[in-house]
PDB file of N, CA and C in Angstrom:
ATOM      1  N   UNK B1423     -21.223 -12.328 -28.394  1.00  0.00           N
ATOM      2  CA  UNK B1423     -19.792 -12.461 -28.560  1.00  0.00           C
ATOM      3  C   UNK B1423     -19.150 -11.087 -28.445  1.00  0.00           C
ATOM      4  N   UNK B1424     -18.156 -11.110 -27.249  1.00  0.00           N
ATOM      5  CA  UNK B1424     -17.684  -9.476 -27.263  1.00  0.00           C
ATOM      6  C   UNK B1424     -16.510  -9.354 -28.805  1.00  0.00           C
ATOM      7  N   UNK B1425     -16.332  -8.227 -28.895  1.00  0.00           N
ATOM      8  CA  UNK B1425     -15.606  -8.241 -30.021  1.00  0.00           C
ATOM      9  C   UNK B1425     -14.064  -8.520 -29.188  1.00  0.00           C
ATOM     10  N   UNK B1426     -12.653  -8.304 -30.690  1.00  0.00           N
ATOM     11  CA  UNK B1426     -11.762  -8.827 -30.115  1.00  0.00           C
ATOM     12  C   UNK B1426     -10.976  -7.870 -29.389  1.00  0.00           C
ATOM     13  N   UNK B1427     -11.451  -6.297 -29.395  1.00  0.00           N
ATOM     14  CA  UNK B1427     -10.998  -5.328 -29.403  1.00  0.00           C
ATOM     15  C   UNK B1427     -11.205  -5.187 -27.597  1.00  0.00           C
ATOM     16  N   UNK B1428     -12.847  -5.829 -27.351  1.00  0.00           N
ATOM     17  CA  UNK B1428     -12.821  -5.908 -25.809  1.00  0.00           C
ATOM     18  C   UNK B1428     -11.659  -5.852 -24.395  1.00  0.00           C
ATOM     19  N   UNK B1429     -11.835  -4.879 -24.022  1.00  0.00           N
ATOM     20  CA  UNK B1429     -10.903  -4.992 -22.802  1.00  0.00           C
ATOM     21  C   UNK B1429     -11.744  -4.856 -21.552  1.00  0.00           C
ATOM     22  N   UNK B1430     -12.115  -5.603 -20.693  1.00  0.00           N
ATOM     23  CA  UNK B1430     -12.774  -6.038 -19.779  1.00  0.00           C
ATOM     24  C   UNK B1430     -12.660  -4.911 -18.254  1.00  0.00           C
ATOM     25  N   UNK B1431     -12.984  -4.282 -18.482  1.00  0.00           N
ATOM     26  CA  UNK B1431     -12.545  -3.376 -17.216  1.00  0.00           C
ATOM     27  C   UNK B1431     -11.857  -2.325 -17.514  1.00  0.00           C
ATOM     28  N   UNK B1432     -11.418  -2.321 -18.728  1.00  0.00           N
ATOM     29  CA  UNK B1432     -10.256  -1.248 -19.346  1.00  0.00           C
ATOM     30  C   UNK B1432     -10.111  -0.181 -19.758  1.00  0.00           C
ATOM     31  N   UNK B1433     -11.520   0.376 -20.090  1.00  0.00           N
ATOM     32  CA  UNK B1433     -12.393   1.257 -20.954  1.00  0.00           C
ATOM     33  C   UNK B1433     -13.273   2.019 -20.112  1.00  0.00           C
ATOM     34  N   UNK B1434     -13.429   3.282 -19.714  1.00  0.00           N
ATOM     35  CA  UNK B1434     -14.331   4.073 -19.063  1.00  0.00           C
ATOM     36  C   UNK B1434     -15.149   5.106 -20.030  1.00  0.00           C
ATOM     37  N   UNK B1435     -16.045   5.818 -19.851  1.00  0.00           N
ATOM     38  CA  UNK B1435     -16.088   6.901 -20.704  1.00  0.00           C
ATOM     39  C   UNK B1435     -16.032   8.270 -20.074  1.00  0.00           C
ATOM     40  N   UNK B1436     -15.587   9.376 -20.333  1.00  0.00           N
ATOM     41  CA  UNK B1436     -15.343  10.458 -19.365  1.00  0.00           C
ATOM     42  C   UNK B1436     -15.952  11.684 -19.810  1.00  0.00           C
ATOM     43  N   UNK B1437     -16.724  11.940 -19.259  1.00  0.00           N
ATOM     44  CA  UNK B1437     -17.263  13.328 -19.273  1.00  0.00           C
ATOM     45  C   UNK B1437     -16.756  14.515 -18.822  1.00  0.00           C
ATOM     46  N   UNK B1438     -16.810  15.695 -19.576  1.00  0.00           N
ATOM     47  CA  UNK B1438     -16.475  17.548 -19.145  1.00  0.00           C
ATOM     48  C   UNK B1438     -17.470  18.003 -19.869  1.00  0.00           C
ATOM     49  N   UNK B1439     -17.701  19.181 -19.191  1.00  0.00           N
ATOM     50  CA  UNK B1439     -18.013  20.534 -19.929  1.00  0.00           C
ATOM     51  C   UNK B1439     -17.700  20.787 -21.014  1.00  0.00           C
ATOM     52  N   UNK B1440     -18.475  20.838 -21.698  1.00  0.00           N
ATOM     53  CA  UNK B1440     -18.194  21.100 -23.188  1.00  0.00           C
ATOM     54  C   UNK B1440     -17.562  22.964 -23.535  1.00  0.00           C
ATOM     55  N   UNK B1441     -15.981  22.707 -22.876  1.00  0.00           N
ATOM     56  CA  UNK B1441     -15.381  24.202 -22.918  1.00  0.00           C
ATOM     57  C   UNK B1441     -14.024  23.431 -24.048  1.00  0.00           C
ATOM     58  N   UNK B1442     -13.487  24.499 -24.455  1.00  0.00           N
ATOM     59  CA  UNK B1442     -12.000  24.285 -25.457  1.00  0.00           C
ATOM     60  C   UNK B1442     -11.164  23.422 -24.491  1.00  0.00           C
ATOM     61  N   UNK B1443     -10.623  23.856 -23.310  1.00  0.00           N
ATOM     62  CA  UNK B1443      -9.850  22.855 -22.862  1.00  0.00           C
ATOM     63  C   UNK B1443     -10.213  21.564 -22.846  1.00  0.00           C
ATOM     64  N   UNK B1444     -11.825  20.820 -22.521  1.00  0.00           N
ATOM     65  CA  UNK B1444     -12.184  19.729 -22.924  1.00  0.00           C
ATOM     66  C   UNK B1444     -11.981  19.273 -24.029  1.00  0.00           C
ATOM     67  N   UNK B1445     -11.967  19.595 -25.321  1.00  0.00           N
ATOM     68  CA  UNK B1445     -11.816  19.621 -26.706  1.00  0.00           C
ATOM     69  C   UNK B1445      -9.999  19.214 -26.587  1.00  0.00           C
ATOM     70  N   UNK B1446      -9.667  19.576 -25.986  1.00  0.00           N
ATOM     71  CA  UNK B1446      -8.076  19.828 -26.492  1.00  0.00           C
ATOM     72  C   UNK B1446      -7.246  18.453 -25.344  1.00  0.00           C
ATOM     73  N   UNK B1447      -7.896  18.288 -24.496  1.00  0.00           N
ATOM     74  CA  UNK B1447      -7.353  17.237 -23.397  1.00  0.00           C
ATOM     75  C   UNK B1447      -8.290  15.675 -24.121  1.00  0.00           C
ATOM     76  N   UNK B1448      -8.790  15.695 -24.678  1.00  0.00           N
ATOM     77  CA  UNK B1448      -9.662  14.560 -25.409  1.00  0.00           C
ATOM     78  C   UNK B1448      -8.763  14.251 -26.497  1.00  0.00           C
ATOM     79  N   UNK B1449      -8.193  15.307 -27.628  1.00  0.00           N
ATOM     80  CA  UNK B1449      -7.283  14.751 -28.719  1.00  0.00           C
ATOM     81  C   UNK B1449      -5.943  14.852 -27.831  1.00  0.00           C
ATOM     82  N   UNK B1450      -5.426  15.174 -26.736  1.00  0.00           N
ATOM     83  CA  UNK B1450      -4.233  14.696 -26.293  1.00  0.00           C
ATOM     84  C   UNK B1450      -4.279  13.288 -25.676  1.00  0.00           C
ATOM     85  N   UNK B1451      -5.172  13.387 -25.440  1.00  0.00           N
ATOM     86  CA  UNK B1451      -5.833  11.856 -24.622  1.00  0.00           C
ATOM     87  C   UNK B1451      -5.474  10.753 -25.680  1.00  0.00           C
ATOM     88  N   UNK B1452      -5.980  10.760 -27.015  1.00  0.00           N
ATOM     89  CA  UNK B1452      -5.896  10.229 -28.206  1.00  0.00           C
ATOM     90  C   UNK B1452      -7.393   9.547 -27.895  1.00  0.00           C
ATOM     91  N   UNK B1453      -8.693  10.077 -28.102  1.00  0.00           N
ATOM     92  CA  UNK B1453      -9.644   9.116 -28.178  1.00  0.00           C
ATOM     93  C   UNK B1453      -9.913   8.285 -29.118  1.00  0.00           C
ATOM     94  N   UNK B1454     -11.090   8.061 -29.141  1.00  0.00           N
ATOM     95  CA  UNK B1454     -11.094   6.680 -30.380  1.00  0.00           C
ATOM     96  C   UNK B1454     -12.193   7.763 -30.558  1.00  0.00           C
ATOM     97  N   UNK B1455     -13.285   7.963 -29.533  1.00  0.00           N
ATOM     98  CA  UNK B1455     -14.692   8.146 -30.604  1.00  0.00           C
ATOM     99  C   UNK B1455     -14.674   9.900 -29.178  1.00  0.00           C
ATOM    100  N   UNK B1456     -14.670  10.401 -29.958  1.00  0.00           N
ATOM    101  CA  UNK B1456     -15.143  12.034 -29.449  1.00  0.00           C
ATOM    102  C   UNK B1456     -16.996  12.563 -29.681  1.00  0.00           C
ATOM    103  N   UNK B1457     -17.702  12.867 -28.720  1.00  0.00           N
ATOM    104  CA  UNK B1457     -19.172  13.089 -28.024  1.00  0.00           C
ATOM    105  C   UNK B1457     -19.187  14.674 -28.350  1.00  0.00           C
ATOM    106  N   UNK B1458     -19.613  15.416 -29.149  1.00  0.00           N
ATOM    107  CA  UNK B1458     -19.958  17.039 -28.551  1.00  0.00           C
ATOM    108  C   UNK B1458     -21.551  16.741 -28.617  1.00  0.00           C
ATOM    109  N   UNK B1459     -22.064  17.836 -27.646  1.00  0.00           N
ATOM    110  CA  UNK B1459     -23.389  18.119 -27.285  1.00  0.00           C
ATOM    111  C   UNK B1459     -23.176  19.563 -26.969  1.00  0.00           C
ATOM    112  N   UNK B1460     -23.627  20.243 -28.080  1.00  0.00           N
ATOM    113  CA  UNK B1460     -23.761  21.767 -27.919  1.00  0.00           C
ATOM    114  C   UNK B1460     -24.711  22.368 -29.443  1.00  0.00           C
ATOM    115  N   UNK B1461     -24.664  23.346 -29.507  1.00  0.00           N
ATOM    116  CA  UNK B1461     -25.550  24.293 -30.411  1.00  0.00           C
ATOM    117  C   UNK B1461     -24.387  24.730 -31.284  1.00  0.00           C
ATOM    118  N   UNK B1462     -24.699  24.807 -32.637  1.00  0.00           N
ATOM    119  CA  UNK B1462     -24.216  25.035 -33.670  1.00  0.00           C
ATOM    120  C   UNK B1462     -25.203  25.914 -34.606  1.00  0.00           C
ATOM    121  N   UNK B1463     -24.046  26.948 -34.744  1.00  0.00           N
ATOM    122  CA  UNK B1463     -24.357  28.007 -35.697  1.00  0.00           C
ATOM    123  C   UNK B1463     -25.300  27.688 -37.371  1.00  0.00           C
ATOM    124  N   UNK B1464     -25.605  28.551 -38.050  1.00  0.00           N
ATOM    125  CA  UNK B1464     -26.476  27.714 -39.198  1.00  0.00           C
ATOM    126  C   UNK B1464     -25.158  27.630 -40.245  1.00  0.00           C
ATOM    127  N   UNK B1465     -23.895  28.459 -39.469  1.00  0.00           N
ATOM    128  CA  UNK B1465     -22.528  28.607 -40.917  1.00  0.00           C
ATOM    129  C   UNK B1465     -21.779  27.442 -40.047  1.00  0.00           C
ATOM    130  N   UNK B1466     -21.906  26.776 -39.315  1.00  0.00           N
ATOM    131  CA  UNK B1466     -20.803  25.670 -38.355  1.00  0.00           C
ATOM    132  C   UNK B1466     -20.129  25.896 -37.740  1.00  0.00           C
ATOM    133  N   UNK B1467     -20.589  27.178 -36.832  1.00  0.00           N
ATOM    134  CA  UNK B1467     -19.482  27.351 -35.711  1.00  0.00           C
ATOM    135  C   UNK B1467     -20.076  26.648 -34.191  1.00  0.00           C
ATOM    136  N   UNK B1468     -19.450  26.075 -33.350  1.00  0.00           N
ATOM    137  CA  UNK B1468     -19.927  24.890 -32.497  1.00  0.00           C
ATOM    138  C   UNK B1468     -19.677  26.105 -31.296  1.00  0.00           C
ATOM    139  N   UNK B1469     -20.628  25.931 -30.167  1.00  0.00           N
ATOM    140  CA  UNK B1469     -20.646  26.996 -29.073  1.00  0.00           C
ATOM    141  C   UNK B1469     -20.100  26.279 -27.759  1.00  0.00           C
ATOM    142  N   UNK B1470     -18.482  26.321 -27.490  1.00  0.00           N
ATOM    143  CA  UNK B1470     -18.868  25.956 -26.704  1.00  0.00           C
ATOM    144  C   UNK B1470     -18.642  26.449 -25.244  1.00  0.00           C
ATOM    145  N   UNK B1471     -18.534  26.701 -24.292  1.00  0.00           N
ATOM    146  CA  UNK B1471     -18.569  26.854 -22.979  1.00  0.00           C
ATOM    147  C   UNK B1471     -16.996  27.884 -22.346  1.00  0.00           C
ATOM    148  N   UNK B1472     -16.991  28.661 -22.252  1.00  0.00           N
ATOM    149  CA  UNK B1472     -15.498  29.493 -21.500  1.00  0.00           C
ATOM    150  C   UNK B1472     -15.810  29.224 -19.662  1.00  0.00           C
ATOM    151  N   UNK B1473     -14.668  30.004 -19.352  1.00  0.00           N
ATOM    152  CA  UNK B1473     -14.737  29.605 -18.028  1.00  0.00           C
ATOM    153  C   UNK B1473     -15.360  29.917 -16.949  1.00  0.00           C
ATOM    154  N   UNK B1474     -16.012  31.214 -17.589  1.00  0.00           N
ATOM    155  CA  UNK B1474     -17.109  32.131 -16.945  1.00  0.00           C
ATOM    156  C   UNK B1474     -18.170  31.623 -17.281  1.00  0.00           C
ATOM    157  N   UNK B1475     -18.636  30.732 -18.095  1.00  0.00           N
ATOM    158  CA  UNK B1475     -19.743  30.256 -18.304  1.00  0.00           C
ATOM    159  C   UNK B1475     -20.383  30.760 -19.922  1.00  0.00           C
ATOM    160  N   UNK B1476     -19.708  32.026 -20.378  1.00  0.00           N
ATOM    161  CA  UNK B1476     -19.929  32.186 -21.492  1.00  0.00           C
ATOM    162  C   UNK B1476     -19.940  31.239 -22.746  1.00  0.00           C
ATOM    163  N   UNK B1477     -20.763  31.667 -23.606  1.00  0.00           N
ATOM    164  CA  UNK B1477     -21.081  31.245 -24.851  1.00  0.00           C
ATOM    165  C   UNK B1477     -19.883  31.540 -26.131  1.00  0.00           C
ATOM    166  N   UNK B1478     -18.735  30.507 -26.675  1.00  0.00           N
ATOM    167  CA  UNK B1478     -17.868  31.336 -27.618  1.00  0.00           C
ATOM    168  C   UNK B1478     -17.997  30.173 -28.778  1.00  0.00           C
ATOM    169  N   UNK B1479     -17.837  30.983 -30.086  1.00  0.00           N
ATOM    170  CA  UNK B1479     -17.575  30.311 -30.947  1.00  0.00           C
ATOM    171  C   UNK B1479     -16.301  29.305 -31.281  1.00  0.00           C
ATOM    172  N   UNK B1480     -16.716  28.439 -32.049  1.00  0.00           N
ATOM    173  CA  UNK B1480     -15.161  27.655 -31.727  1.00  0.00           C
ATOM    174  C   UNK B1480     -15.882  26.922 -33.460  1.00  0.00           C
ATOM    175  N   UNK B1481     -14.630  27.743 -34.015  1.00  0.00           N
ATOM    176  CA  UNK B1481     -14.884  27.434 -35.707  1.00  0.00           C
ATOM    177  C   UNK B1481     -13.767  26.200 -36.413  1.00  0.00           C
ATOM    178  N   UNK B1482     -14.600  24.897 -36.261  1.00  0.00           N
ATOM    179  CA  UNK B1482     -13.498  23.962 -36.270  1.00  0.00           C
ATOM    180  C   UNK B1482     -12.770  23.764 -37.722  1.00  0.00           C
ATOM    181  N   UNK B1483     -12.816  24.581 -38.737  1.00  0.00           N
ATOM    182  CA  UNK B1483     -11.871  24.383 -39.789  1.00  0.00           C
ATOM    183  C   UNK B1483     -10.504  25.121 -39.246  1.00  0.00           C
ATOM    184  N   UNK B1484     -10.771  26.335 -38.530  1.00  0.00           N
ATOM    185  CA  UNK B1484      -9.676  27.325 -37.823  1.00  0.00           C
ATOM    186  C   UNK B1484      -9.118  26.516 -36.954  1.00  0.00           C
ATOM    187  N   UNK B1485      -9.510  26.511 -35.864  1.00  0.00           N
ATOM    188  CA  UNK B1485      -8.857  25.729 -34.111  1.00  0.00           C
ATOM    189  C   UNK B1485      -8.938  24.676 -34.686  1.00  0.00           C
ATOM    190  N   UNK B1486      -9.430  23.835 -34.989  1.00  0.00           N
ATOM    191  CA  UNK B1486      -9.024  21.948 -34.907  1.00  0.00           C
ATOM    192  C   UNK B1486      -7.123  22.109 -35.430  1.00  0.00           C
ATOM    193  N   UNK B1487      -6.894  22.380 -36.124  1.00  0.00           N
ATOM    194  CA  UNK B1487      -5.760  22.472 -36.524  1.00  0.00           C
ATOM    195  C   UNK B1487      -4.334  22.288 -35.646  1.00  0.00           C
ATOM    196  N   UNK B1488      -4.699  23.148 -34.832  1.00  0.00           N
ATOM    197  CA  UNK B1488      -3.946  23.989 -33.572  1.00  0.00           C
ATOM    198  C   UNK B1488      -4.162  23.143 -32.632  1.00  0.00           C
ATOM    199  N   UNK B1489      -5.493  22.940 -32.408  1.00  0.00           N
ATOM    200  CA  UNK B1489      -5.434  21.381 -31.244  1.00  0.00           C
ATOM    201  C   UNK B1489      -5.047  19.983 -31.519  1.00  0.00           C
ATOM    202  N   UNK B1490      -5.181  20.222 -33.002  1.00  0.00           N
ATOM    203  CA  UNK B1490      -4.600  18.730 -33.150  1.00  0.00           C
ATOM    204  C   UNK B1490      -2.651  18.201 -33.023  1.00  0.00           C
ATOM    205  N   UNK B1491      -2.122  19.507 -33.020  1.00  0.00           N
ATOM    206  CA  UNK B1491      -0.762  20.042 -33.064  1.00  0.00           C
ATOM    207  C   UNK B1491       0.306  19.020 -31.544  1.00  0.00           C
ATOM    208  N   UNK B1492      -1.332  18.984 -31.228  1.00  0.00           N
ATOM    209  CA  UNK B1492      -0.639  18.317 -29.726  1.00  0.00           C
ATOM    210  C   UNK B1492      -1.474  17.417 -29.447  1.00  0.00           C
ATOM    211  N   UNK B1493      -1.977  16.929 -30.234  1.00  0.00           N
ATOM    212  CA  UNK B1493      -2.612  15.166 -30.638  1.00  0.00           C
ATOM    213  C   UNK B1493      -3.212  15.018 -31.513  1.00  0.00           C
ATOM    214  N   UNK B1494      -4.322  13.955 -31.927  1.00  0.00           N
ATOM    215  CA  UNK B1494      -4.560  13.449 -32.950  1.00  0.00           C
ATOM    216  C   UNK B1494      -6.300  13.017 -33.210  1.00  0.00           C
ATOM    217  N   UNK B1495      -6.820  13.311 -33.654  1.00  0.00           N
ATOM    218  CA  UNK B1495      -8.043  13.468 -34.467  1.00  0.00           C
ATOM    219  C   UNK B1495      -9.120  11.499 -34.110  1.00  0.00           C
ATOM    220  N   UNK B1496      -9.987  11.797 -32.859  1.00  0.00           N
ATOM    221  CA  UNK B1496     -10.815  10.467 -32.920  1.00  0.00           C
ATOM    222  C   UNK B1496     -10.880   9.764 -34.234  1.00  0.00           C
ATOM    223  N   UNK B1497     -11.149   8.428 -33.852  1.00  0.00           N
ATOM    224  CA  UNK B1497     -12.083   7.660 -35.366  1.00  0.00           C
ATOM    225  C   UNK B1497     -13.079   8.131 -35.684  1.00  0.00           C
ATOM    226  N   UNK B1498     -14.164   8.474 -34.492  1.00  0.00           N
ATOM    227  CA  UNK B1498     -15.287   8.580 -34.898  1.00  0.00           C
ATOM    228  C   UNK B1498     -15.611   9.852 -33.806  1.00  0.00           C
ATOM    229  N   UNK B1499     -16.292  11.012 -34.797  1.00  0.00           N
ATOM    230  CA  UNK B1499     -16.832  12.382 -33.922  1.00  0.00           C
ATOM    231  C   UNK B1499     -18.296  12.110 -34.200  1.00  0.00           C
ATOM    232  N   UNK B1500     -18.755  12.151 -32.849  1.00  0.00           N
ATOM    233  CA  UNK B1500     -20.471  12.053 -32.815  1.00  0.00           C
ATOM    234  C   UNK B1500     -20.995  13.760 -32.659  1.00  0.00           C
ATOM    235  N   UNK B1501     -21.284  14.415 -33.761  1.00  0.00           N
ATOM    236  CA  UNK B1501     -21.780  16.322 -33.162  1.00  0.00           C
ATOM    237  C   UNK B1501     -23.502  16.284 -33.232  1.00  0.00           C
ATOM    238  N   UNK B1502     -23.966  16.282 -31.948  1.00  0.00           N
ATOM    239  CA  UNK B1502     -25.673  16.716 -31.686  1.00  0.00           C
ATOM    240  C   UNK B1502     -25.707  17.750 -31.399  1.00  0.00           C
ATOM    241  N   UNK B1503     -25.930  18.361 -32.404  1.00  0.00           N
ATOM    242  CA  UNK B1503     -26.811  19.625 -32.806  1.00  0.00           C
ATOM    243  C   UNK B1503     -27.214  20.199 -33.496  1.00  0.00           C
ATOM    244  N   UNK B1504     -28.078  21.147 -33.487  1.00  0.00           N
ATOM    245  CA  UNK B1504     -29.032  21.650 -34.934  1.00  0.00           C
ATOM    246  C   UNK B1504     -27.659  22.357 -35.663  1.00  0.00           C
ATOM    247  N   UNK B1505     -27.654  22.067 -37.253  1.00  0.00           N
ATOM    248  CA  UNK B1505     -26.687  22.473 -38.005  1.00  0.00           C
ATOM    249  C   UNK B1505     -25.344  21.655 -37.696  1.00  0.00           C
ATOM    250  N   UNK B1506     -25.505  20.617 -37.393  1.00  0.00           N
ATOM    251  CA  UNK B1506     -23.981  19.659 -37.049  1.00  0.00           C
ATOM    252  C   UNK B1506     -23.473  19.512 -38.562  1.00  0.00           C
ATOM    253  N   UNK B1507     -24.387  18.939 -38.942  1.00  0.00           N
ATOM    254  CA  UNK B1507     -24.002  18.763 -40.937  1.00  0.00           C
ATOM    255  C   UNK B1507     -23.132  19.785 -41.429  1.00  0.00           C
ATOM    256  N   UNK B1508     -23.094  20.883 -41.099  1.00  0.00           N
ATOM    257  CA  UNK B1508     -22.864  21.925 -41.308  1.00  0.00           C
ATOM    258  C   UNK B1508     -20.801  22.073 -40.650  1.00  0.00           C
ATOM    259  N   UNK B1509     -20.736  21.511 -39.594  1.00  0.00           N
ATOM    260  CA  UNK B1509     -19.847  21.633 -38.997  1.00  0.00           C
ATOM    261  C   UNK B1509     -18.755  20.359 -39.225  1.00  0.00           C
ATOM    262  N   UNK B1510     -20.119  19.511 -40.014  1.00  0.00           N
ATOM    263  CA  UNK B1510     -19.385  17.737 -39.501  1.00  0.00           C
ATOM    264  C   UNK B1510     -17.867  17.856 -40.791  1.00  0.00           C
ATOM    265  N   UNK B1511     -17.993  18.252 -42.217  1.00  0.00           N
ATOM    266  CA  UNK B1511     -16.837  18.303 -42.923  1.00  0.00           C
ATOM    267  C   UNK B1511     -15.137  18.476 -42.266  1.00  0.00           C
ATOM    268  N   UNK B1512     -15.307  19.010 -40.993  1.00  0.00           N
ATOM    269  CA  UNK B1512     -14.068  20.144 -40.506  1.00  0.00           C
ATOM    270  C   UNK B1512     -13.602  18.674 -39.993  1.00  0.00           C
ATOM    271  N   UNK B1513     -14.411  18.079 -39.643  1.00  0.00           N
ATOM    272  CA  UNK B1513     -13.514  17.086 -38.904  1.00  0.00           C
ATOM    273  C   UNK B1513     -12.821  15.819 -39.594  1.00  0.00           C
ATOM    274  N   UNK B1514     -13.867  16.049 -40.801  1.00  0.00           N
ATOM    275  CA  UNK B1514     -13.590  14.505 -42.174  1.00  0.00           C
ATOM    276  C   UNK B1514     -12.376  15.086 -42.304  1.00  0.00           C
ATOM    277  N   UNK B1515     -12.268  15.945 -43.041  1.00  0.00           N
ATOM    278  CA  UNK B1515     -11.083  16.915 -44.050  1.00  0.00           C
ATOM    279  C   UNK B1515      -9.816  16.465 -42.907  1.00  0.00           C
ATOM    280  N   UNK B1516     -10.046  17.065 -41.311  1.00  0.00           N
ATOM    281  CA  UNK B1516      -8.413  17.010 -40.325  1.00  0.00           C
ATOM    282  C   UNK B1516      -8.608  15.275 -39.657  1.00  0.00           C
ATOM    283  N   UNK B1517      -9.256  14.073 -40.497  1.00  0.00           N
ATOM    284  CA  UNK B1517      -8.462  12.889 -40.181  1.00  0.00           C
ATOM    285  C   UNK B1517      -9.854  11.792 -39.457  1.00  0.00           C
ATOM    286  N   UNK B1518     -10.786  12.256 -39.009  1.00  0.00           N
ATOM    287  CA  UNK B1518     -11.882  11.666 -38.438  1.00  0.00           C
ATOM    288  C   UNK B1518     -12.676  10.391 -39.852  1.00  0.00           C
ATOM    289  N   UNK B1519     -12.640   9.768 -39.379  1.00  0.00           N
ATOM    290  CA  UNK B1519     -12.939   8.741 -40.191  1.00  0.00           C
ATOM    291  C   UNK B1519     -14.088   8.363 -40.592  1.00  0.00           C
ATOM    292  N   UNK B1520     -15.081   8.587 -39.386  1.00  0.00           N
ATOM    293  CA  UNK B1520     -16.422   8.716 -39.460  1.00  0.00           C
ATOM    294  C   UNK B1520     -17.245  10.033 -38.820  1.00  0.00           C
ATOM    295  N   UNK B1521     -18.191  10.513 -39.424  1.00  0.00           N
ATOM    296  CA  UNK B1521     -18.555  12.009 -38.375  1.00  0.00           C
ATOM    297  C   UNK B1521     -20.219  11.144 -38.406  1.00  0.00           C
ATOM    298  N   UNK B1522     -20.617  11.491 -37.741  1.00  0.00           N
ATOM    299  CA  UNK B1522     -22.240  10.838 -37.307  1.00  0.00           C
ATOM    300  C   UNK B1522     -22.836  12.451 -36.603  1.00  0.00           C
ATOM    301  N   UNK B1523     -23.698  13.227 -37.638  1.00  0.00           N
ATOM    302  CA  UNK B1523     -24.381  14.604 -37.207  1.00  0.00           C
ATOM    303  C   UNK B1523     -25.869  14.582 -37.134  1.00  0.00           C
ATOM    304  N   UNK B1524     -26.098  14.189 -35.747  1.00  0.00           N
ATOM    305  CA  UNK B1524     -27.241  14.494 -35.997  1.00  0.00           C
ATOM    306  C   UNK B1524     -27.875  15.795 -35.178  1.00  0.00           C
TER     307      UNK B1524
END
């Protein structure tokens, strides 16, 4: 039985690079459920991707704030990576309903 929420064709899922502008076009988007796949610090800073290819911190009690300014916080944030636990609070605290860290 599909649920009632089903929309038949309606629903895609979209992948980027895990860089800040991805982060920031996802809560303008208004998702429902937000995916990171990156490496996390052992204090919760999430690494993710600049445009050169570099490695930058992105400390989500600081920036989530600021990105959320110009949208609004998934239901559900899925963070895979070592020390996600670590990172997963930033997102309960700015509105995420469920965080799933593994």
């Amino acid at each position: 039985r599909a649920s009632r929420h089903y929309v038949p064709g309606g629903l895609s899922p979209t992948f980027a690079v895990g860089r800040w502008s991805a982060v920031e076009w996802v809560l303008r988007k208004g998702a429902v459920v937000l995916t990171i796949t990156s490496h996390t610090t052992p204090d919760g800073k999430i690494l993710l991707e600049t445009d050169t290819g570099d490695a930058a911190e992105f400390e989500p009690h600081k920036a989530l704030p600021e990105m959320l300014a110009q949208g609004e916080m998934p239901l559900c944030v899925v963070l895979s990576s070592c020390h996600s636990r670590v990172a997963a609070p930033a997102f309960l605290d700015l509105g995420a309903r469920h965080v799933v860290a593994v």
